[in-house]
Amino acid sequence: MLNFNYSIPTQIFFGKDQIQVLGKEIKKYGTKVLLAYGGGSIKKYGVYDKVVGILKEENIPFWELSNIEPNPRIESVREGVRICRENQIDFILPVGGGSSIDCAKVIAAGFYYEGDPWDLVIRKAKIEKILPIGSVLTLSATGSEMDAGAVITNPETKQKLGIGHPNMAPKFSILDPVYTYTVPASQTAAGTADIMSHVLESYFSNNTGAYVQDKIAEGLLKTCIKYGPVAIKEPENYEARANLMWASSLAINGLIRYGKEAIWSVHPIQHELGAYYDITHGVGLAILTPVWMRHVLDDDTLDKFVEYGINVWDIDSTKDKYHIANEAIDKTQEFFTSLGIPGTLGELGIGEESLEKMAKAVTEFNGGKVGSYKPLSYEDVLDIYIKAL
Amino acid sequence: MLNFNYSIPTQIFFGKDQIQVLGKEIKKYGTKVLLAYGGGSIKKYGVYDKVVGILKEENIPFWELSNIEPNPRIESVREGVRICRENQIDFILPVGGGSSIDCAKVIAAGFYYEGDPWDLVIRKAKIEKILPIGSVLTLSATGSEMDAGAVITNPETKQKLGIGHPNMAPKFSILDPVYTYTVPASQTAAGTADIMSHVLESYFSNNTGAYVQDKIAEGLLKTCIKYGPVAIKEPENYEARANLMWASSLAINGLIRYGKEAIWSVHPIQHELGAYYDITHGVGLAILTPVWMRHVLDDDTLDKFVEYGINVWDIDSTKDKYHIANEAIDKTQEFFTSLGIPGTLGELGIGEESLEKMAKAVTEFNGGKVGSYKPLSYEDVLDIYIKAL
């Protein structure tokens, strides 16, 4: 187990009607609010009315940034920064899924930076100070509600990049599983795949000895395997929605990564796809993950895949090791397709045309090799894209 | 899953040589330190010298409270409060196991209370304000390094009682597994039993649907089962010490209890024992836990015991349910004795003489019934004591 510094500062208010704490919590950190959200779903299903009702009741002045994209764009960040500056806003309240929260995080950092916020994303400038944010979650997927990272897309440069800073973590997040009842099956499936991918990116690491962390990781994976299908079949099953929601936060808040080195592999490959094609993040991950697994399975990684197969998929431990490993990968892929997620990039209408450009971009941006488990070269990444077609 | 508010504010510095952060961390919170510790072990094995060296190097004035008892007594708390007031101390640094940290927590609360600090423990007075504390851990057991509770003994009234307040949680804790290399086998065994008991007290709950939490709990139990014996056989096995240490913190910091109702059962019964007989806390828990399990196993609780047997002890799931449950309890008991822990209270020299008094005291203090899983009456508690003899 490697050394680590544990600090998960976000307060979570989890459960039914926890929205009631919103006014009191905001007032701890700010006086003027930017309410940031995506499409119309929060309006359609009443969450918007509830939040706005509370802000009015508590006499908290607020401005709105709406239409944040599913893959949030730098243009929305710029617009958010503009609104905050114009109105001397001192607190950002994203209401939605990871897209709104990610966008809010970078607005919060961009507020204190004089140049273009994109500079922060491409590391041209350093984040110095950040506005406080608090979130109301309506989608179980990215874990942005309890972590310190964000992913922003720049369609002009065809880049989708991660950015992080300890102070980007929300001060609080309100997680009411009931708010996810209206998430459609396809988004529930993609969210489940996203959670599982976050876990797998840390689980498959070259460090041994972080046993506690791996046991927690296996528990989160089993949670997704158990409740993903239930939430799709019974969208208003509280137990399923609650377990998925809490798993989404725990998957990426640091808990399973502490004590391990885990520079992610599949996410950067998917981010490049997301920059070229506006596909659902979790769908891309679900397609790429099994392909990546087959690519990195070899004598060095075999034991970890065997552990994965036995502990997560309950595969008979007396079988041949490669048999277990391959069965585990098959089961992973079958699980994703059983949720209704397309099995190939081809099904999304993606062809060969940009694969080389994407593979080049992702390896170059990552300093020549992608990920730390089996560092992937240009050829590796290209092979993964091709096999995923 | 019940509603919960998640907040685990303690920063953890985990791993080799993390003691280097001590000076910087203390200076964030205070200027004059009470160094609180137990017997001579931290002096014998060099941790004391290391800590004192840093305090001197960083020019942080400090005073000492030594000889804190393994079951820390209210007298030590009083003495600590006195030293703090006399010297206008503003930060408490326990170095040791749960005893020193628990004692420090109540000193921190007692500092701001004008009356006798025992009033706070028996809820005669309310905790209003608390000095900041930070800990250096040298024993994996109580989890006090990352939680907001403490247990204090009053030999005069024969009471050993828990006390808690959110602000009692240490601001930071330094967890270097190497500092536990010198913990003797018997204490390593008792510590492992203590960790497992903390997990079991939350695991066995009447709430269903907190699946994530239960998966994490099972992972922590498996960690203890795997690494307890290793740490006893190879005291300087870093991996074993590290996993036990991190498990000890996660077992009781709230993570596995969120979303469940779990008023503990075995701990209060053991605390009463500890107030009458100065036995090692983890030893009492290891003896009482299997007896308690047999006492509460019935048609209502059967399924939870089956879950426990299959998921924690890998018992064949096709067997009869009661067979699985009883085998799980047997394995729990065998595991504790395999660590070298006595199997009965009789082996500790405890006889029948005070059992009725203890059973009466513990049920009365808990308002008539002990625990929430199967609320235990006076007769239940007495039966458990008798069967544990």
mmCIF file with all atom_site columns, C-alpha atoms in Angstrom, chain A residues 95 111 122 167 295:
data_model
loop_
_atom_site.group_PDB
_atom_site.id
_atom_site.type_symbol
_atom_site.label_atom_id
_atom_site.label_alt_id
_atom_site.label_comp_id
_atom_site.label_asym_id
_atom_site.label_entity_id
_atom_site.label_seq_id
_atom_site.pdbx_PDB_ins_code
_atom_site.Cartn_x
_atom_site.Cartn_y
_atom_site.Cartn_z
_atom_site.occupancy
_atom_site.B_iso_or_equiv
_atom_site.pdbx_formal_charge
_atom_site.auth_seq_id
_atom_site.auth_comp_id
_atom_site.auth_asym_id
_atom_site.auth_atom_id
_atom_site.pdbx_PDB_model_num
ATOM 1 C CA . VAL A 1 95  ? -28.441 21.173 -10.152 1.00 0.00 ? 95  VAL A CA 1
ATOM 2 C CA . PHE A 1 111 ? -13.962 33.439 -11.822 1.00 0.00 ? 111 PHE A CA 1
ATOM 3 C CA . ILE A 1 122 ? -4.881  22.978 -20.714 1.00 0.00 ? 122 ILE A CA 1
ATOM 4 C CA . ASN A 1 167 ? -10.757 23.167 -3.606  1.00 0.00 ? 167 ASN A CA 1
ATOM 5 C CA . HIS A 1 295 ? -5.768  -5.815 -24.868 1.00 0.00 ? 295 HIS A CA 1
#
